Short mmCIF file of C-alpha atoms in Angstrom, two decimals:
data_model
loop_
_atom_site.label_atom_id
_atom_site.label_comp_id
_atom_site.label_asym_id
_atom_site.label_seq_id
_atom_site.Cartn_x
_atom_site.Cartn_y
_atom_site.Cartn_z
CA MET A 73 14.11 18.79 -4.06
CA TYR A 74 11.65 16.56 -5.86
CA ALA A 75 10.26 17.46 -9.27
CA ARG A 76 7.42 14.92 -9.30
CA ILE A 77 5.15 13.24 -6.75
CA ALA A 78 3.55 9.79 -6.64
CA ALA A 79 1.78 7.80 -3.95
CA ILE A 80 0.93 4.15 -3.32
CA THR A 81 -2.09 3.23 -1.24
CA GLY A 82 -4.52 0.46 -0.43
CA MET A 83 -6.07 -1.32 2.51
CA PRO A 84 -3.65 -2.82 5.04
CA ARG A 85 -2.26 -6.24 4.06
CA SER A 86 -2.93 -5.64 0.36
CA GLY A 87 0.65 -5.82 -0.92
CA THR A 88 1.35 -2.08 -0.80
CA SER A 89 4.62 -2.58 1.09
CA TRP A 90 5.94 -4.99 -1.55
CA ILE A 91 4.86 -2.84 -4.49
CA GLY A 92 6.19 0.19 -2.64
CA GLN A 93 9.62 -1.43 -2.47
CA ILE A 94 9.43 -2.29 -6.15
CA VAL A 95 9.04 1.41 -6.87
CA ASP A 96 11.71 2.27 -4.30
CA SER A 97 14.15 0.09 -6.25
CA SER A 98 14.41 2.85 -8.85
CA PRO A 99 17.53 5.00 -8.34
CA ASP A 100 15.41 8.07 -9.12
CA VAL A 101 12.92 7.54 -6.25
CA ARG A 102 12.94 8.86 -2.71
CA TYR A 103 10.46 6.68 -0.81
CA ARG A 104 8.75 7.73 2.39
CA MET A 105 6.40 5.60 4.46
CA SER A 106 3.20 7.30 5.67
CA PRO A 107 4.48 10.79 6.56
CA LEU A 108 1.15 11.65 8.19
CA PHE A 109 1.60 8.77 10.66
CA SER A 110 5.15 9.73 11.58
CA TYR A 111 5.84 11.67 14.77
CA GLU A 112 7.34 14.41 12.61
CA PHE A 113 4.15 15.21 10.70
CA LYS A 114 1.36 13.56 12.70
CA ASN A 115 -1.88 15.59 12.84
CA GLN A 116 -0.55 18.20 10.41
CA ILE A 117 -3.10 17.36 7.70
CA ARG A 118 -6.84 16.99 8.22
CA GLU A 119 -9.89 17.60 6.04
CA ARG A 120 -9.99 21.04 4.43
CA ALA A 121 -6.20 21.31 4.38
CA THR A 122 -4.66 23.58 1.74
CA ARG A 123 -2.18 22.91 -1.01
CA ASP A 124 0.39 24.81 1.05
CA ASP A 125 -0.23 22.41 3.95
CA TRP A 126 0.42 19.40 1.74
CA GLU A 127 3.47 20.90 0.10
CA ARG A 128 4.98 21.71 3.49
CA VAL A 129 4.60 18.10 4.61
CA LEU A 130 5.88 16.67 1.33
CA ARG A 131 8.93 18.93 1.26
CA GLY A 132 9.63 18.01 4.86
CA ALA A 133 9.26 14.30 4.16
CA TYR A 134 11.63 14.49 1.21
CA ALA A 135 14.31 16.15 3.32
CA SER A 136 13.75 14.10 6.49
CA GLU A 137 15.90 11.18 7.63
CA ASN A 138 13.16 10.03 10.02
CA ALA A 139 13.67 6.33 10.77
CA PHE A 140 9.96 5.49 10.49
CA MET A 141 9.49 7.13 7.10
CA ASN A 142 12.69 5.48 5.86
CA GLN A 143 11.69 2.12 7.41
CA THR A 144 15.19 1.83 8.86
CA THR A 145 14.33 -0.91 11.36
CA ARG A 146 12.76 -3.16 8.74
CA ARG A 147 15.74 -2.70 6.44
CA GLN A 148 18.14 -3.56 9.25
CA ALA A 149 16.08 -6.67 10.02
CA GLY A 150 16.19 -7.76 6.38
CA GLU A 151 12.41 -7.48 5.97
CA TYR A 152 12.96 -4.64 3.48
CA PRO A 153 15.82 -4.34 0.99
CA THR A 154 18.56 -1.73 1.12
CA PHE A 155 19.20 -0.43 -2.39
CA GLY A 156 22.81 0.39 -3.16
CA THR A 157 22.23 2.63 -6.15
CA LYS A 158 20.39 5.87 -5.48
CA GLN A 159 20.74 9.31 -7.01
CA ALA A 160 21.85 12.02 -4.60
CA ASN A 161 18.65 13.99 -5.21
CA PRO A 162 15.99 11.73 -6.75
CA SER A 163 13.43 13.59 -8.83
CA LEU A 164 10.41 11.49 -7.79
CA LEU A 165 9.06 11.56 -4.24
CA VAL A 166 6.91 8.50 -3.49
CA ILE A 167 4.82 8.25 -0.36
CA LYS A 168 3.08 5.06 0.73
CA TYR A 169 0.07 5.08 3.05
CA ASN A 170 -2.78 2.87 4.25
CA ARG A 171 -4.27 5.11 6.91
CA PHE A 172 -6.06 8.41 6.21
CA GLN A 173 -8.06 7.16 3.24
CA ASN A 174 -10.56 9.89 4.10
CA LEU A 175 -7.99 12.42 2.82
CA THR A 176 -7.34 10.75 -0.54
CA GLU A 177 -9.87 12.57 -2.72
CA GLU A 178 -9.02 15.98 -1.31
CA MET A 179 -5.30 15.26 -1.73
CA LEU A 180 -5.78 14.49 -5.42
CA GLU A 181 -7.77 17.67 -5.92
CA LEU A 182 -5.12 19.81 -4.23
CA LEU A 183 -2.20 18.07 -5.95
CA PRO A 184 -3.33 17.46 -9.54
CA GLU A 185 0.25 16.67 -10.56
CA MET A 186 0.37 13.67 -8.21
CA LYS A 187 0.01 10.14 -9.58
CA LEU A 188 -1.65 7.68 -7.23
CA LEU A 189 -1.48 3.90 -7.48
CA ALA A 190 -4.19 2.06 -5.53
CA VAL A 191 -3.56 -1.63 -4.85
CA VAL A 192 -6.57 -3.92 -4.40
CA ARG A 193 -6.27 -7.43 -3.02
CA HIS A 194 -8.98 -10.09 -3.03
CA PRO A 195 -10.97 -9.29 0.13
CA CYS A 196 -10.55 -12.81 1.48
CA GLY A 197 -6.80 -12.56 0.95
CA ALA A 198 -6.61 -9.17 2.61
CA MET A 199 -8.71 -10.28 5.59
CA HIS A 200 -6.76 -13.51 6.03
CA SER A 201 -3.41 -11.69 5.94
CA TRP A 202 -4.64 -9.17 8.52
CA LEU A 203 -6.23 -11.70 10.86
CA THR A 204 -3.12 -13.91 10.90
CA ALA A 205 -0.51 -11.17 11.39
CA PRO A 206 0.28 -11.01 15.14
CA LYS A 207 1.53 -7.44 14.92
CA GLU A 208 -1.61 -6.32 13.09
CA PHE A 209 -4.48 -8.24 14.66
CA PRO A 210 -4.54 -8.32 18.48
CA PRO A 211 -3.84 -11.89 19.64
CA ASP A 212 -6.53 -11.73 22.33
CA ALA A 213 -9.25 -10.61 19.90
CA ASP A 214 -11.73 -12.97 18.24
CA PRO A 215 -11.47 -12.88 14.42
CA LEU A 216 -15.11 -13.92 14.07
CA GLU A 217 -16.14 -10.91 16.13
CA HIS A 218 -13.90 -8.28 14.56
CA TRP A 219 -13.23 -9.23 10.91
CA ARG A 220 -16.12 -7.14 9.68
CA SER A 221 -15.76 -3.91 11.68
CA GLY A 222 -12.02 -3.97 12.32
CA ALA A 223 -12.74 -2.43 15.71
CA ALA A 224 -10.10 -4.50 17.50
CA LYS A 225 -7.35 -2.68 15.61
CA LYS A 226 -8.75 0.83 15.29
CA SER A 227 -7.25 3.29 17.73
CA GLY A 228 -7.79 6.74 16.32
CA TYR A 229 -8.34 9.14 13.45
CA GLY A 230 -7.60 7.77 10.00
CA ASP A 231 -7.65 4.06 10.83
CA PHE A 232 -9.17 1.74 8.22
CA PHE A 233 -9.38 -1.96 9.05
CA GLY A 234 -11.83 -4.80 8.47
CA PHE A 235 -14.14 -5.90 5.69
CA GLU A 236 -16.53 -2.95 5.89
CA ASP A 237 -13.62 -0.57 5.40
CA TRP A 238 -12.29 -2.74 2.57
CA CYS A 239 -15.60 -2.20 0.77
CA TRP A 240 -15.65 1.57 1.41
CA VAL A 241 -12.03 2.12 0.43
CA THR A 242 -12.23 -0.06 -2.68
CA ARG A 243 -15.32 1.76 -3.91
CA LEU A 244 -13.60 5.09 -3.29
CA HIS A 245 -10.50 4.05 -5.22
CA ALA A 246 -12.51 2.57 -8.09
CA ARG A 247 -14.54 5.76 -8.44
CA LEU A 248 -11.50 8.03 -8.32
CA ALA A 249 -9.62 5.89 -10.84
CA HIS A 250 -12.61 6.14 -13.18
CA GLU A 251 -12.95 9.90 -12.71
CA ARG A 252 -9.21 10.68 -12.83
CA PRO A 253 -7.64 8.11 -15.18
CA GLU A 254 -4.59 10.27 -15.91
CA GLN A 255 -3.92 10.79 -12.22
CA MET A 256 -4.92 7.53 -10.56
CA ARG A 257 -4.60 3.87 -11.44
CA LEU A 258 -6.08 0.77 -9.83
CA VAL A 259 -3.97 -2.42 -9.85
CA ARG A 260 -4.62 -5.92 -8.58
CA TYR A 261 -2.18 -7.45 -6.12
CA GLU A 262 -2.80 -10.88 -7.61
CA LYS A 263 -1.77 -9.73 -11.09
CA PHE A 264 1.51 -8.39 -9.69
CA VAL A 265 2.21 -11.72 -8.00
CA ASP A 266 1.44 -13.71 -11.16
CA ASP A 267 3.43 -11.54 -13.62
CA VAL A 268 5.49 -9.11 -11.61
CA GLU A 269 7.94 -8.06 -14.32
CA ALA A 270 5.25 -7.17 -16.85
CA GLU A 271 3.15 -5.32 -14.27
CA THR A 272 6.21 -3.44 -13.00
CA ARG A 273 7.20 -2.34 -16.49
CA VAL A 274 3.69 -0.97 -17.09
CA LEU A 275 3.74 0.81 -13.73
CA PHE A 276 7.19 2.33 -14.29
CA ASP A 277 6.16 3.56 -17.73
CA TRP A 278 3.09 5.23 -16.21
CA ILE A 279 4.99 7.09 -13.51
CA GLY A 280 8.02 7.81 -15.68
CA LEU A 281 10.72 5.53 -14.28
CA GLU A 282 13.40 3.53 -16.04
CA TYR A 283 13.38 -0.23 -15.47
CA THR A 284 16.90 -1.08 -14.29
CA GLU A 285 18.78 -4.18 -13.17
CA GLN A 286 18.38 -3.07 -9.56
CA THR A 287 14.61 -3.44 -9.95
CA ALA A 288 14.94 -6.74 -11.80
CA ALA A 289 17.17 -8.11 -9.04
CA PHE A 290 14.69 -7.13 -6.34
CA LEU A 291 11.80 -8.74 -8.23
CA ARG A 292 13.72 -12.01 -8.34
CA ALA A 293 14.75 -11.84 -4.70
CA SER A 294 11.31 -10.87 -3.42
CA GLN A 295 9.66 -13.95 -4.91
CA HIS A 296 12.47 -16.51 -4.64
CA SER A 297 13.71 -15.90 -1.12
CA SER A 298 11.88 -15.83 2.18
CA VAL A 299 12.38 -13.63 5.23
CA SER A 300 10.04 -14.17 8.17
CA GLY A 301 8.14 -11.28 9.69
CA ASP A 302 4.71 -9.70 9.41
CA TYR A 303 6.07 -6.92 7.22
CA SER A 304 8.61 -8.79 5.12
CA VAL A 305 8.50 -8.14 1.36
CA PHE A 306 10.39 -11.37 0.64
CA ARG A 307 7.69 -14.02 0.30
CA SER A 308 6.72 -16.98 -1.85
CA PRO A 309 4.04 -16.20 -4.45
CA ALA A 310 2.04 -18.99 -2.81
CA VAL A 311 0.95 -16.60 -0.03
CA LYS A 312 -1.52 -15.14 -2.53
CA ASP A 313 -3.81 -18.15 -2.23
CA ARG A 314 -3.32 -19.22 1.40
CA TRP A 315 -6.70 -17.80 2.35
CA GLN A 316 -8.44 -20.49 0.30
CA SER A 317 -7.43 -23.18 2.80
CA GLU A 318 -6.79 -21.14 5.95
CA LEU A 319 -9.46 -18.42 6.26
CA GLN A 320 -12.30 -19.36 8.59
CA PRO A 321 -15.16 -20.72 6.43
CA GLU A 322 -17.68 -18.43 8.16
CA ILE A 323 -15.69 -15.35 7.11
CA ARG A 324 -14.88 -16.63 3.63
CA ASP A 325 -18.46 -17.60 2.81
CA ALA A 326 -19.88 -14.33 4.15
CA ILE A 327 -17.51 -12.23 2.03
CA LEU A 328 -18.11 -14.19 -1.16
CA SER A 329 -21.88 -14.21 -0.64
CA GLU A 330 -22.18 -10.52 0.18
CA LEU A 331 -20.09 -9.33 -2.77
CA LYS A 332 -21.59 -11.65 -5.38
CA GLY A 333 -23.58 -9.62 -7.90
CA THR A 334 -22.36 -6.25 -6.58
CA ASP A 335 -20.05 -3.64 -8.08
CA LEU A 336 -17.21 -5.19 -6.07
CA ALA A 337 -17.67 -8.71 -7.43
CA ARG A 338 -14.95 -8.12 -10.03
CA PHE A 339 -12.37 -8.19 -7.24
CA LEU A 340 -13.31 -11.78 -6.44
CA GLN A 341 -11.78 -12.97 -9.72
#
């Protein structure tokens, strides 16, 4: 059973899958994708849940071989790596989630031992990645109509999509990181892309992981090889800036104008 808990979160298309796999590269990590969105544990946690509720789900996720939580299909497709070196019983359970941001603050209160990494991507980059991912943004929907509300993608409880949700979630994460600096840390996706080894070493030190050759090898592969697919973690660093030439000018200009001079303007840098 796990001895420690960590989580990775952020808005969809913010680099959480890639950074999640960086953490998963540690032999001492058991990584589980969004337990609350899996069939096994769906609807088992809502607002006003108890610590016992969370511990039951986390223990179950650690022990489960559920294909969704293990991302088996993406590993078989080559979109995710398969790490050859893993301890039989890793001490650190890491969950990754993008949905259910409404549960984040309560989760931290109920699990004070948890460390939470929140990944923030430039809003134009996050919106561009979402709007151009066929499996994420409905092909028959109009980006100019839905980029702000995210309504075209939302289908139920816990869904967070679109620019308005980016603002809400980013403010939530920034506040919690300020209030709980020992428990929560905010990182920029762009900084990871630009200096992934240095950022990874800082992250591993914070959550108590050793930096091994398995991690170093994945960092090299993830930025120097390319595997197609909406969810692939093997991409050129150049994807970071694609929005500058590809995002619709109406969307780009609205985002930059609305955030200028606000508390969120720092994420435009």
